[in-house]
Each structure stands twice: as C-alpha cells, then as structure tokens.
Short mmCIF file of C-alpha atoms in Angstrom, two decimals:
data_model
loop_
_atom_site.label_atom_id
_atom_site.label_comp_id
_atom_site.label_asym_id
_atom_site.label_seq_id
_atom_site.Cartn_x
_atom_site.Cartn_y
_atom_site.Cartn_z
CA UNK A 1 65.95 99.70 96.42
CA UNK A 2 68.93 97.40 96.29
CA UNK A 3 69.90 94.37 98.35
CA UNK A 4 72.71 96.27 100.69
CA UNK A 5 74.73 94.74 103.55
CA UNK A 6 75.99 96.75 106.23
CA UNK A 7 78.96 94.96 108.35
CA UNK A 8 78.83 96.61 111.90
CA UNK A 9 80.01 94.51 115.03
CA UNK A 10 80.51 95.98 118.45
CA UNK A 11 83.58 93.86 118.85
CA UNK A 12 85.36 96.30 116.49
CA UNK A 13 85.58 98.67 119.33
CA UNK A 14 87.72 96.72 121.24
CA UNK A 15 90.91 97.82 119.65
CA UNK A 16 91.94 100.52 121.84
CA UNK A 17 94.51 103.17 120.46
CA UNK A 18 95.33 105.24 123.63
CA UNK A 19 95.62 108.93 124.40
CA UNK A 20 95.66 111.52 121.51
CA UNK A 21 94.85 109.12 118.64
CA UNK A 22 92.32 109.93 116.21
CA UNK A 23 91.50 106.35 115.18
CA UNK A 24 89.04 105.75 118.14
CA UNK A 25 86.51 103.34 118.82
CA UNK A 26 83.96 106.05 118.99
CA UNK A 27 84.14 106.42 114.86
CA UNK A 28 82.03 103.26 114.46
CA UNK A 29 79.06 104.14 116.95
CA UNK A 30 79.21 107.64 115.00
CA UNK A 31 78.69 105.57 111.74
CA UNK A 32 76.03 103.48 113.20
CA UNK A 33 74.04 106.56 114.58
CA UNK A 34 73.93 108.05 111.45
CA UNK A 35 72.52 105.09 109.45
CA UNK A 36 70.04 104.44 112.49
CA UNK A 37 68.41 107.73 112.82
CA UNK A 38 67.96 108.06 109.23
CA UNK A 39 65.84 104.84 109.66
CA UNK A 40 67.87 102.82 107.19
CA UNK A 41 68.76 99.92 109.41
CA UNK A 42 65.37 97.74 108.63
CA UNK A 43 66.24 98.12 104.96
CA UNK A 44 69.68 96.93 105.32
CA UNK A 45 71.16 93.55 105.66
CA UNK A 46 73.12 93.32 108.86
CA UNK A 47 76.29 91.48 108.56
CA UNK A 48 78.32 90.22 111.65
CA UNK A 49 81.97 89.81 111.82
CA UNK A 50 83.57 86.37 111.82
CA UNK A 51 87.49 85.82 112.54
CA UNK A 52 89.29 85.44 109.07
CA UNK A 53 91.00 82.10 108.37
CA UNK A 54 94.66 82.68 108.51
CA UNK A 55 94.90 81.13 105.04
CA UNK A 56 93.33 84.37 103.31
CA UNK A 57 95.44 86.74 105.43
CA UNK A 58 98.45 84.95 104.00
CA UNK A 59 97.44 85.55 100.40
CA UNK A 60 98.89 88.90 101.13
CA UNK A 61 100.75 89.15 104.25
CA UNK A 62 104.01 87.32 105.00
CA UNK A 63 103.43 84.50 107.62
CA UNK A 64 106.25 85.74 109.69
CA UNK A 65 104.69 89.17 110.01
CA UNK A 66 101.48 87.69 111.14
CA UNK A 67 103.04 85.73 113.86
CA UNK A 68 105.14 88.71 114.80
CA UNK A 69 101.95 90.94 114.98
CA UNK A 70 100.33 88.19 117.10
CA UNK A 71 103.34 87.88 119.46
CA UNK A 72 103.71 91.49 119.78
CA UNK A 73 99.95 92.14 120.66
CA UNK A 74 99.90 89.02 123.14
CA UNK A 75 102.69 90.06 125.14
CA UNK A 76 101.08 93.48 125.74
CA UNK A 77 103.18 95.72 123.40
CA UNK A 78 101.32 99.10 123.24
CA UNK A 79 102.77 100.01 119.80
CA UNK A 80 103.68 97.73 116.75
CA UNK A 81 106.20 98.80 114.10
CA UNK A 82 105.84 102.53 114.54
CA UNK A 83 104.57 104.68 117.31
CA UNK A 84 101.77 105.60 115.20
CA UNK A 85 100.20 101.80 115.48
CA UNK A 86 98.97 102.25 119.14
CA UNK A 87 97.15 98.82 120.07
CA UNK A 88 95.96 96.98 122.96
CA UNK A 89 95.78 93.02 123.55
CA UNK A 90 92.69 92.56 121.62
CA UNK A 91 94.17 94.34 118.52
CA UNK A 92 95.08 91.23 116.73
CA UNK A 93 91.82 89.43 117.21
CA UNK A 94 90.02 92.50 116.20
CA UNK A 95 92.00 92.89 113.02
CA UNK A 96 91.22 89.24 112.11
CA UNK A 97 87.47 90.11 112.59
CA UNK A 98 87.78 93.17 110.37
CA UNK A 99 89.37 90.95 107.51
CA UNK A 100 87.11 88.21 108.33
CA UNK A 101 83.88 90.84 108.38
CA UNK A 102 84.95 91.97 104.92
CA UNK A 103 85.50 88.51 103.67
CA UNK A 104 81.99 87.60 104.61
CA UNK A 105 80.43 90.76 103.13
CA UNK A 106 82.40 90.08 99.99
CA UNK A 107 81.12 86.38 99.72
CA UNK A 108 77.51 87.76 100.13
CA UNK A 109 77.88 89.94 97.17
CA UNK A 110 79.87 87.45 95.12
CA UNK A 111 77.14 84.98 95.55
CA UNK A 112 74.51 87.34 94.56
CA UNK A 113 72.81 87.38 98.07
CA UNK A 114 73.52 91.29 98.22
CA UNK A 115 74.07 93.76 95.46
CA UNK A 116 76.62 95.60 97.44
CA UNK A 117 77.94 96.24 100.92
CA UNK A 118 79.51 98.93 103.33
CA UNK A 119 81.73 97.47 105.89
CA UNK A 120 82.32 99.62 109.06
CA UNK A 121 85.55 98.16 110.41
CA UNK A 122 88.32 99.01 112.38
CA UNK A 123 91.24 98.62 112.34
CA UNK A 124 91.73 100.21 108.70
CA UNK A 125 94.02 98.57 106.36
CA UNK A 126 95.21 100.30 103.20
CA UNK A 127 98.58 101.46 104.80
CA UNK A 128 99.42 98.02 105.77
CA UNK A 129 102.42 96.54 103.83
CA UNK A 130 103.18 92.69 103.22
CA UNK A 131 105.27 92.73 106.22
CA UNK A 132 104.87 96.01 108.10
CA UNK A 133 102.13 97.77 110.02
CA UNK A 134 101.91 101.57 109.03
CA UNK A 135 99.56 104.24 109.59
CA UNK A 136 96.94 102.77 112.16
CA UNK A 137 96.82 99.64 109.74
CA UNK A 138 97.66 96.08 110.52
CA UNK A 139 96.20 93.61 108.08
CA UNK A 140 95.23 95.22 104.39
CA UNK A 141 91.40 94.36 104.43
CA UNK A 142 90.76 95.53 100.89
CA UNK A 143 93.83 93.71 99.45
CA UNK A 144 93.05 90.46 100.99
CA UNK A 145 89.42 90.64 99.71
CA UNK A 146 90.79 91.33 96.19
CA UNK A 147 92.84 88.01 96.42
CA UNK A 148 90.01 86.10 97.94
CA UNK A 149 87.67 87.09 95.10
CA UNK A 150 90.20 86.02 92.46
CA UNK A 151 90.81 82.71 94.20
CA UNK A 152 87.27 81.63 94.96
CA UNK A 153 85.38 83.01 91.74
CA UNK A 154 86.14 83.18 88.14
CA UNK A 155 87.06 86.75 88.33
CA UNK A 156 90.15 88.26 86.11
CA UNK A 157 89.85 91.83 86.92
CA UNK A 158 89.28 93.60 90.40
CA UNK A 159 89.22 97.47 90.39
CA UNK A 160 90.22 99.09 93.72
CA UNK A 161 89.06 102.88 94.27
CA UNK A 162 90.60 104.55 97.31
CA UNK A 163 89.38 107.72 98.21
CA UNK A 164 91.04 108.24 101.69
CA UNK A 165 92.93 111.53 101.95
CA UNK A 166 96.17 109.51 102.54
CA UNK A 167 97.62 107.45 99.65
CA UNK A 168 97.10 103.58 100.13
CA UNK A 169 100.74 102.71 99.91
CA UNK A 170 100.15 98.99 101.23
CA UNK A 171 97.42 98.37 98.52
CA UNK A 172 99.56 99.96 95.67
CA UNK A 173 102.64 97.80 96.67
CA UNK A 174 100.76 94.74 97.02
CA UNK A 175 99.32 94.90 93.48
CA UNK A 176 101.75 97.15 91.51
CA UNK A 177 103.23 94.10 89.55
CA UNK A 178 99.68 92.52 89.13
CA UNK A 179 97.66 93.41 85.70
CA UNK A 180 94.77 91.55 87.32
CA UNK A 181 93.96 94.15 89.98
CA UNK A 182 93.69 98.04 89.03
CA UNK A 183 94.59 100.42 92.01
CA UNK A 184 93.30 103.76 91.53
CA UNK A 185 93.60 106.59 94.48
CA UNK A 186 92.87 110.08 94.95
CA UNK A 187 94.42 111.90 97.90
CA UNK A 188 96.34 114.76 99.19
CA UNK A 189 99.58 115.20 97.52
CA UNK A 190 102.31 113.22 98.97
CA UNK A 191 104.79 116.04 99.42
CA UNK A 192 102.24 117.42 101.96
CA UNK A 193 100.38 114.33 103.38
CA UNK A 194 101.36 110.82 104.80
CA UNK A 195 102.62 108.49 103.58
CA UNK A 196 104.76 110.26 101.09
CA UNK A 197 103.66 107.94 98.07
CA UNK A 198 101.09 107.98 95.45
CA UNK A 199 102.73 110.59 93.09
CA UNK A 200 101.52 110.67 89.55
CA UNK A 201 104.40 108.92 88.09
CA UNK A 202 104.01 105.91 90.27
CA UNK A 203 102.03 103.77 87.46
CA UNK A 204 102.83 100.10 88.33
CA UNK A 205 105.73 98.02 87.73
CA UNK A 206 106.74 95.46 85.22
CA UNK A 207 103.71 93.31 84.20
CA UNK A 208 101.64 95.68 86.30
CA UNK A 209 102.72 98.69 84.44
CA UNK A 210 99.63 100.91 83.60
CA UNK A 211 97.32 99.18 86.36
CA UNK A 212 98.19 101.64 89.15
CA UNK A 213 96.99 105.22 88.97
CA UNK A 214 97.27 108.09 91.50
CA UNK A 215 95.58 111.27 91.38
CA UNK A 216 97.52 113.67 93.89
CA UNK A 217 95.36 116.54 95.11
CA UNK A 218 97.07 120.02 96.34
CA UNK A 219 95.93 121.31 99.71
CA UNK A 220 92.95 123.60 99.76
CA UNK A 221 91.41 121.61 96.82
CA UNK A 222 87.82 120.40 97.59
CA UNK A 223 84.64 119.07 95.63
CA UNK A 224 85.28 120.90 92.15
CA UNK A 225 88.83 119.59 91.70
CA UNK A 226 87.88 116.22 93.00
CA UNK A 227 85.06 115.98 90.45
CA UNK A 228 87.09 117.21 87.41
CA UNK A 229 90.14 114.68 88.26
CA UNK A 230 87.95 111.76 88.77
CA UNK A 231 86.17 112.29 85.47
CA UNK A 232 89.79 112.75 84.02
CA UNK A 233 91.48 110.02 85.54
CA UNK A 234 89.29 107.36 87.16
CA UNK A 235 86.32 107.03 84.38
CA UNK A 236 88.57 106.35 81.42
CA UNK A 237 90.92 104.02 83.38
CA UNK A 238 87.91 101.93 84.36
CA UNK A 239 86.29 102.15 80.81
CA UNK A 240 89.56 100.53 79.64
CA UNK A 241 89.97 97.94 82.38
CA UNK A 242 86.45 97.16 82.68
CA UNK A 243 86.63 95.62 86.58
CA UNK A 244 84.15 92.70 87.21
CA UNK A 245 84.06 93.73 91.00
CA UNK A 246 84.82 97.04 92.56
CA UNK A 247 86.40 97.21 96.20
CA UNK A 248 86.38 100.81 97.75
CA UNK A 249 88.81 102.15 100.39
CA UNK A 250 86.39 104.67 101.83
CA UNK A 251 88.16 107.18 103.98
CA UNK A 252 86.33 110.32 104.93
CA UNK A 253 89.05 112.30 106.09
CA UNK A 254 89.23 114.51 103.17
CA UNK A 255 86.39 116.22 104.70
CA UNK A 256 86.85 119.89 105.18
CA UNK A 257 85.92 119.64 109.02
CA UNK A 258 88.60 116.69 109.35
CA UNK A 259 91.96 118.18 110.94
CA UNK A 260 93.94 115.23 109.11
CA UNK A 261 94.39 116.98 106.03
CA UNK A 262 94.17 120.15 104.16
CA UNK A 263 91.70 118.74 101.66
CA UNK A 264 88.39 120.48 101.65
CA UNK A 265 85.78 118.09 100.49
CA UNK A 266 82.13 119.04 101.71
CA UNK A 267 79.51 116.17 102.74
CA UNK A 268 78.01 116.69 99.30
CA UNK A 269 81.38 116.29 97.67
CA UNK A 270 81.58 112.67 99.33
CA UNK A 271 78.27 111.92 97.99
CA UNK A 272 79.11 112.89 94.21
CA UNK A 273 82.15 110.55 94.46
CA UNK A 274 80.48 107.50 95.79
CA UNK A 275 77.65 107.92 93.26
CA UNK A 276 80.24 108.10 90.54
CA UNK A 277 81.88 104.81 91.79
CA UNK A 278 78.41 103.19 92.11
CA UNK A 279 77.56 104.32 88.29
CA UNK A 280 81.00 102.86 87.44
CA UNK A 281 80.16 99.41 89.24
CA UNK A 282 76.76 99.42 87.35
CA UNK A 283 78.45 99.97 84.33
CA UNK A 284 81.29 97.39 84.41
CA UNK A 285 80.73 95.34 87.51
CA UNK A 286 77.01 94.19 87.30
CA UNK A 287 76.80 96.63 90.38
CA UNK A 288 79.01 94.42 92.45
CA UNK A 289 80.66 96.84 95.06
CA UNK A 290 82.01 96.34 98.46
CA UNK A 291 83.06 99.48 100.22
CA UNK A 292 85.36 99.28 103.26
CA UNK A 293 85.87 102.21 105.89
CA UNK A 294 89.49 103.25 106.03
CA UNK A 295 90.27 106.84 107.72
CA UNK A 296 87.59 109.49 108.76
CA UNK A 297 88.13 111.02 111.99
CA UNK A 298 85.51 113.78 112.52
CA UNK A 299 83.05 112.31 115.04
CA UNK A 300 80.88 115.16 114.35
CA UNK A 301 80.57 114.51 110.53
CA UNK A 302 80.81 110.64 110.16
CA UNK A 303 76.92 110.31 111.02
CA UNK A 304 76.00 112.05 107.94
CA UNK A 305 78.99 110.82 105.82
CA UNK A 306 78.15 107.28 106.47
CA UNK A 307 74.22 107.79 106.04
CA UNK A 308 74.64 109.41 102.63
CA UNK A 309 77.32 106.78 101.52
CA UNK A 310 74.94 103.90 102.49
CA UNK A 311 71.75 105.69 101.01
CA UNK A 312 73.54 105.93 97.57
CA UNK A 313 74.62 102.13 97.88
CA UNK A 314 71.03 101.42 98.35
CA UNK A 315 69.71 103.65 95.66
CA UNK A 316 67.42 104.91 98.52
CA UNK B 1 127.28 114.71 105.20
CA UNK B 2 130.79 114.10 103.65
CA UNK B 3 131.38 113.38 100.02
CA UNK B 4 132.96 110.02 101.18
CA UNK B 5 129.47 108.81 102.25
CA UNK B 6 127.64 109.87 99.26
CA UNK B 7 129.95 109.31 96.29
CA UNK B 8 130.02 106.41 93.87
CA UNK B 9 132.71 104.25 94.91
CA UNK B 10 133.03 101.88 92.07
CA UNK B 11 134.30 104.18 89.40
CA UNK B 12 134.31 103.11 85.60
CA UNK B 13 137.31 104.52 84.11
CA UNK B 14 139.23 104.86 80.84
CA UNK B 15 142.72 105.27 79.77
CA UNK B 16 144.12 108.34 77.63
CA UNK B 17 144.76 105.84 74.80
CA UNK B 18 141.46 104.22 74.75
CA UNK B 19 139.21 104.92 71.56
CA UNK B 20 136.28 107.13 72.02
CA UNK B 21 133.87 104.25 71.02
CA UNK B 22 135.06 102.35 74.10
CA UNK B 23 133.84 105.29 76.37
CA UNK B 24 130.81 105.65 74.30
CA UNK B 25 130.06 101.92 74.97
CA UNK B 26 130.80 101.93 78.66
CA UNK B 27 128.54 104.96 79.25
CA UNK B 28 125.77 103.43 77.46
CA UNK B 29 126.00 99.86 79.15
CA UNK B 30 126.23 101.66 82.85
CA UNK B 31 123.80 104.59 82.15
CA UNK B 32 126.62 107.16 83.20
CA UNK B 33 127.56 110.38 81.43
CA UNK B 34 131.11 110.99 83.06
CA UNK B 35 134.18 108.93 83.01
CA UNK B 36 137.43 109.91 84.72
CA UNK B 37 140.38 109.13 82.75
CA UNK B 38 143.29 107.68 84.55
CA UNK B 39 146.98 106.71 83.88
CA UNK B 40 149.00 104.06 85.81
CA UNK B 41 148.76 104.31 89.62
CA UNK B 42 145.18 105.63 89.51
CA UNK B 43 146.22 109.24 88.66
CA UNK B 44 143.46 111.20 87.19
CA UNK B 45 144.36 112.97 83.84
CA UNK B 46 141.06 114.02 82.59
CA UNK B 47 137.41 113.42 82.37
CA UNK B 48 135.43 112.64 79.31
CA UNK B 49 131.79 113.28 79.09
CA UNK B 50 128.95 111.91 76.80
CA UNK B 51 128.85 115.64 75.43
CA UNK B 52 132.72 115.55 74.53
CA UNK B 53 132.00 112.39 72.64
CA UNK B 54 128.85 113.90 70.96
CA UNK B 55 130.87 116.96 69.66
CA UNK B 56 133.63 114.89 68.40
CA UNK B 57 131.63 112.60 66.17
CA UNK B 58 129.29 113.55 63.26
CA UNK B 59 125.58 114.04 63.82
CA UNK B 60 124.49 111.03 61.88
CA UNK B 61 126.48 108.80 64.36
CA UNK B 62 123.57 109.22 66.83
CA UNK B 63 120.74 109.40 64.13
CA UNK B 64 121.34 106.02 62.81
CA UNK B 65 123.98 103.20 63.64
CA UNK B 66 127.11 103.99 61.81
CA UNK B 67 128.65 101.42 59.59
CA UNK B 68 131.98 99.64 60.44
CA UNK B 69 133.75 101.57 57.80
CA UNK B 70 132.23 105.06 59.07
CA UNK B 71 133.41 104.05 62.40
CA UNK B 72 136.94 103.14 61.12
CA UNK B 73 137.33 106.85 59.89
CA UNK B 74 137.05 107.83 63.66
CA UNK B 75 138.91 104.92 65.26
CA UNK B 76 142.03 106.69 65.34
CA UNK B 77 140.25 109.30 67.68
CA UNK B 78 141.63 108.85 71.35
CA UNK B 79 140.19 109.76 74.71
CA UNK B 80 143.22 112.21 75.16
CA UNK B 81 142.27 114.10 72.10
CA UNK B 82 138.66 114.94 73.54
CA UNK B 83 138.95 114.91 77.20
CA UNK B 84 138.83 117.73 79.77
CA UNK B 85 142.38 118.02 80.96
CA UNK B 86 142.87 119.16 84.72
CA UNK B 87 139.31 118.89 85.57
CA UNK B 88 137.76 120.30 88.81
CA UNK B 89 137.97 117.78 91.52
CA UNK B 90 136.67 117.36 95.07
CA UNK B 91 138.03 115.92 98.39
CA UNK B 92 136.26 113.07 100.20
CA UNK B 93 136.55 115.04 103.31
CA UNK B 94 134.49 117.92 101.83
CA UNK B 95 130.80 118.20 102.41
CA UNK B 96 127.71 117.66 100.47
CA UNK B 97 127.23 121.22 100.67
CA UNK B 98 130.50 121.83 99.03
CA UNK B 99 129.68 119.79 96.17
CA UNK B 100 126.26 121.47 95.62
CA UNK B 101 127.87 124.88 95.50
CA UNK B 102 130.81 123.70 93.55
CA UNK B 103 128.84 121.85 90.96
CA UNK B 104 126.60 125.01 90.48
CA UNK B 105 129.58 127.20 90.22
CA UNK B 106 131.40 125.27 87.66
CA UNK B 107 128.38 123.99 85.84
CA UNK B 108 129.57 120.34 85.53
CA UNK B 109 127.39 117.21 86.03
CA UNK B 110 130.02 115.38 88.20
CA UNK B 111 133.11 115.73 90.25
CA UNK B 112 136.08 113.24 90.38
CA UNK B 113 137.03 112.68 93.95
CA UNK B 114 140.61 112.54 94.80
CA UNK B 115 142.73 111.52 97.78
CA UNK B 116 145.37 113.74 99.25
CA UNK B 117 148.02 111.94 97.08
CA UNK B 118 145.89 112.63 93.93
CA UNK B 119 144.70 109.02 93.37
CA UNK B 120 141.34 108.56 92.38
CA UNK B 121 138.90 107.14 95.21
CA UNK B 122 135.32 108.19 93.77
CA UNK B 123 133.16 110.22 91.66
CA UNK B 124 130.39 112.37 92.95
CA UNK B 125 127.44 113.37 90.26
CA UNK B 126 124.34 115.41 90.45
CA UNK B 127 122.59 111.98 90.70
CA UNK B 128 124.39 111.09 93.93
CA UNK B 129 123.62 114.83 95.30
CA UNK B 130 119.87 114.08 94.51
CA UNK B 131 120.02 110.98 96.51
CA UNK B 132 121.60 112.78 99.44
CA UNK B 133 119.09 115.49 99.22
CA UNK B 134 116.14 113.11 99.43
CA UNK B 135 117.81 111.76 102.30
CA UNK B 136 118.19 115.10 104.04
CA UNK B 137 114.46 115.89 103.28
CA UNK B 138 113.47 112.60 104.99
CA UNK B 139 111.05 112.12 102.06
CA UNK B 140 112.13 108.66 101.57
CA UNK B 141 110.05 107.73 104.83
CA UNK B 142 106.44 108.19 105.57
CA UNK B 143 105.40 111.36 106.96
CA UNK B 144 103.45 114.57 107.04
CA UNK B 145 104.56 118.15 106.39
CA UNK B 146 103.26 120.75 108.45
CA UNK B 147 103.61 124.66 108.00
CA UNK B 148 103.86 126.91 110.94
CA UNK B 149 104.02 130.76 110.82
CA UNK B 150 106.49 132.21 113.69
CA UNK B 151 107.59 135.52 114.68
CA UNK B 152 111.30 135.97 113.61
CA UNK B 153 112.83 135.97 117.23
CA UNK B 154 115.06 133.77 119.12
CA UNK B 155 113.83 130.47 120.70
CA UNK B 156 110.72 129.99 118.48
CA UNK B 157 112.08 126.99 116.70
CA UNK B 158 113.01 125.35 120.03
CA UNK B 159 109.31 125.92 121.10
CA UNK B 160 108.21 123.92 118.15
CA UNK B 161 110.56 121.37 118.42
CA UNK B 162 110.02 120.73 122.03
CA UNK B 163 106.63 120.51 121.73
CA UNK B 164 106.71 117.98 118.86
CA UNK B 165 109.40 115.86 120.65
CA UNK B 166 107.08 115.88 123.88
CA UNK B 167 104.51 113.92 121.78
CA UNK B 168 107.21 111.49 120.85
CA UNK B 169 106.95 112.18 117.16
CA UNK B 170 110.24 111.88 114.98
CA UNK B 171 111.53 114.40 112.54
CA UNK B 172 112.29 113.67 108.81
CA UNK B 173 113.62 117.27 108.61
CA UNK B 174 112.75 120.85 109.36
CA UNK B 175 113.02 123.71 106.72
CA UNK B 176 112.74 127.39 107.28
CA UNK B 177 111.86 129.87 104.70
CA UNK B 178 110.97 133.41 104.12
CA UNK B 179 107.33 134.66 104.67
CA UNK B 180 106.04 137.51 102.75
CA UNK B 181 105.22 139.51 106.08
CA UNK B 182 108.35 141.11 107.55
CA UNK B 183 109.57 139.59 110.68
CA UNK B 184 107.92 136.28 110.01
CA UNK B 185 109.12 133.02 108.94
CA UNK B 186 107.62 129.76 107.70
CA UNK B 187 108.66 126.59 109.63
CA UNK B 188 108.05 123.34 107.71
CA UNK B 189 108.51 120.02 109.99
CA UNK B 190 108.30 117.05 108.39
CA UNK B 191 107.08 114.52 110.72
CA UNK B 192 107.26 110.96 110.49
CA UNK B 193 103.86 110.24 111.50
CA UNK B 194 100.21 109.93 110.24
CA UNK B 195 98.76 111.05 113.62
CA UNK B 196 99.15 114.90 113.36
CA UNK B 197 95.73 116.11 114.40
CA UNK B 198 96.92 116.30 118.04
CA UNK B 199 100.07 118.13 117.43
CA UNK B 200 98.17 120.41 115.30
CA UNK B 201 95.62 121.39 118.02
CA UNK B 202 98.69 121.55 120.51
CA UNK B 203 100.60 124.27 118.42
CA UNK B 204 97.75 126.21 117.75
CA UNK B 205 97.03 126.57 121.63
CA UNK B 206 100.37 127.45 121.81
CA UNK B 207 99.62 130.48 119.64
CA UNK B 208 101.17 129.51 116.54
CA UNK B 209 99.69 129.80 113.20
CA UNK B 210 99.36 126.71 111.15
CA UNK B 211 99.17 127.40 107.23
CA UNK B 212 98.09 125.25 104.73
CA UNK B 213 101.30 124.82 102.88
CA UNK B 214 99.93 125.92 99.65
CA UNK B 215 98.89 129.25 101.11
CA UNK B 216 102.73 129.73 102.02
CA UNK B 217 103.43 128.98 98.22
CA UNK B 218 100.80 131.03 96.75
CA UNK B 219 101.84 134.08 98.95
CA UNK B 220 105.41 133.57 97.63
CA UNK B 221 104.54 133.75 93.86
CA UNK B 222 104.37 137.64 93.70
CA UNK B 223 107.69 137.90 95.59
CA UNK B 224 109.39 135.62 93.14
CA UNK B 225 108.74 137.65 89.96
#
C-alpha cells in the first residue's frame, strides 16, 4: 500500500454560497463519509490546512486582484466578478486555506514523505484567471501548486490532467505560453458547456505551442468514449512530455447523475480514469501525484466517487 | 447591428494605374484578399481581389518566386485592367443581416461600404461578419447552452425567458430551431453562467422537456438528407 495523504479540514465548509448554488459545503462531508465508511482513514496521512503565504498566490494571480478579492469579501459583498461566484465574509480566508492546504500536500509529496495525495478543498480553482474570479473559483489552487513545485524543487516539467466536466480555462490561460507545464483537459464540448473554451484547436501559444491539449467530448458520451480518447490523446502526450510530477484537477461532475452536464460517466468510468493517471505517474513521475478537488455536485454519488478515487491512489 | 459598427474603417486601397504587383504586396502584407480601387476624392471605381491577380499572372509566379525579368513582362499590367468595375456595394446604414444575404447572393467575399455621396467609408468582409456573428451568439463569453423543447404556441418563449431572468441569469443569446415532431420547437438559450443545475430543475418543474442538445441534432439528421 502506498503512503497517501488526505487533505481535509472543517474550515473549508465556512465558504457559503447562498441559495440554489450547487457548490455547497455539504460536498466535503460527503467526500469524507465515503472514505471513512470504507475504513480507509486509518491508512491515510491526514493533512490539515494552513493559510497560504501570499507570495505563492502571487506567482499566479495579479497582486491587485488579490487585494480586490480581499476587499470585496471583507466588505460583505455577496458576489465577486460574476453572479456565479457567491460568497460570504469567510471566503477569502477559506480560499487562502485551500491554496495553503494544496501546497502543504504538494510539499509532503515532493519531499518524499508521501507517495501521493488527494486534496478535498473548497472553493475550487481551475476557472480562476490571473485577474478574474470565474465559475465558483477564486484562486487557482492547481496552477499555484505547479509554480510552487518549479520554484522550490529542481523540476523542469509539470503535467496537469483536468477531468472536471468543464474546461479549466484559468489553468490553460496561465500556462498556455509556458513549455514547462503541460495542461491536458478532457471535458464536455465547449459549444454546450461552460466556459466555452477548450476546443481542440487550442494547443498553446508562442513557446508554449504544443504544451496544451484539449479533448472536447460531445453530450451523451460516457465511459467508452472517454477511455478511447484518453488513450488517443493523453497517453501519447505524456509519453512525449514526460512530466516529473502530475497534478490532477479532479472534478466529478461528468458523472451521469450530476445534473451540471450531459456527460454520462459511471462511477466505474471515474475509477478507470484515475487508474490511468496513476499509471502515467508511475511511468513518468516516480509516482508523484497530487489530486485536487474541483467540481462534482452529486451529494449522493460523491462518497463512492471519493472512496474509489483514494483507493486507487493508495493502491488498496 | 449596422454595417457601420462592424465594418473595417481603415481601408487599404489602390489606384487604377497602380501595378498589380503593388496590390499583391499589399494583400500579402495585410493578410487581406480585397482592395477597393479609388480615384481622387476617395471615389470608388472598382475592386481587385487576390483571385483577379492569380488569373492575370502565369501559374509559375505562385509556385516559385519569379525573377525580376519575368516580373518585368507583366509590369505594364495595371489594376484597371484586371479589376471588377462597378462592384456591388453597401451602405453603412444597412444591417448585418443585409450584408449576410447580399454576400451570399452575390458570391463575393467582401463589399465596399459607400457613403451617400459615393465616397468610400469602409469595407465589410466575410471575416467581419464572422466576428459579428460570434458576438450575436454570445460565445465570446463563458456560458452554458440549454436545449428546451416547447410546443409551438404563443407565449412559450416568454415563460422561459421570465423563468431564467427571475434567477438573475444573463443571456448570451437565444436561438429557436425546428424540431422533427410537428408543432414543437427547440429553444437554445445560451446562459452566461456555470450554475445551471437549479434553472434546469425549475424548467423541468414548469413542464418543459430539456433535451441534451445532441439528441436534437441527431433527430435533425434524417430530415436534412
């Protein structure tokens, strides 16, 4: 069995999103419940959140944006940048805890104390742009972790896999000119789903050309199509790029019972996907993998999805 | 949605007595394919396209770079010899819809835009229309496409728009299309939000059928044969 870290902190539930919002605090207890009831907790290394040092947040986000977010939050603004981003006065601090928790998990993996980790954080991050909150996201947790790795350790190539059903526009834009970070995303086709980016012809810019890859999936597609496309697109891309560490934007909203999309992955489909990513990490990155929660809104299915996910990481 | 808002105002032009090589260079430099030909006083006398130039020169001019001597043989060729005289034009007060229909009908790639006094004020190309169409669809902004099946009777669209507006969700666009079943229509609102779960539930509760947009598309296929 591998040494797997599990980042979980009650304070992540203090970010409140108001009525009729799918990104609710209850998502995290649902994740916890699945892992606890399967008796996995005692085999995991529990990681607690620590607030991120702003200097790491600034490796991705504009300092003016960070200040603007802090100010909007502290003055009690219920939304930030878009009606999608509903928040409360705790949101800024919780967002810093999300980044800090992911960086702590990353540190433990990079220093060899853990083989890999799953970070059950809120708010999510992959839609957050350098200077704009979008799609329930404020700070781009995974992007900041990638920069942290590159600045703290001697790492030339970071691979990011994003299987949230929505394209991670923020992560793509942050690294689209950077040949040292490969961003791969599989998601519902942007003609039908938020945020309208992540088309096949978006392949990176300038020096980063060829280091972004998108696999848009049509509504109605599920396990079979995902398996075919991941084999066709992700496997050869990483065989060539050879990431030295893999960060995963793990969204569970492509599940057939999640009403945020029209993609029809089953619970087993998700298990297959994370298995493949773990194999890629073993092959190229000495197993180093940090998985970070993005979307996934089916409170009924999250327990089993999180349980299976972490079981694959543990090799249990 | 007027031509004046969507046209290119900084028009690159040539004179009737310019050589065709000048036109060729201007097109290559600016990555364009249409040049209005003007006389003194900004009066339009014609349009020259990359196709006109290709037809006027031998094939090997485009295969390999021609020598200066080869070029010399064609240096007498002027724009006025190869341009389209009296081209179809449009007024800046016309609409984008006019331009779409006119360009399709005339089978051209661009229309010079003329003021009432006949002077050139801009050019509108297929590329400008594409930009305008992207704008109309709202797809330059993040959003989600829904597909709602409605009965073809008065007031259905209002119900949908009201229900969505009540949730404080902005529209990128709304398209209405035919459905294979008689007396039904498919409505495609493009909503500028990621938060669609609640509005989907609400529309379903109101009695509307939500389709996966691909189901609508696949149903259309046999009808399009």
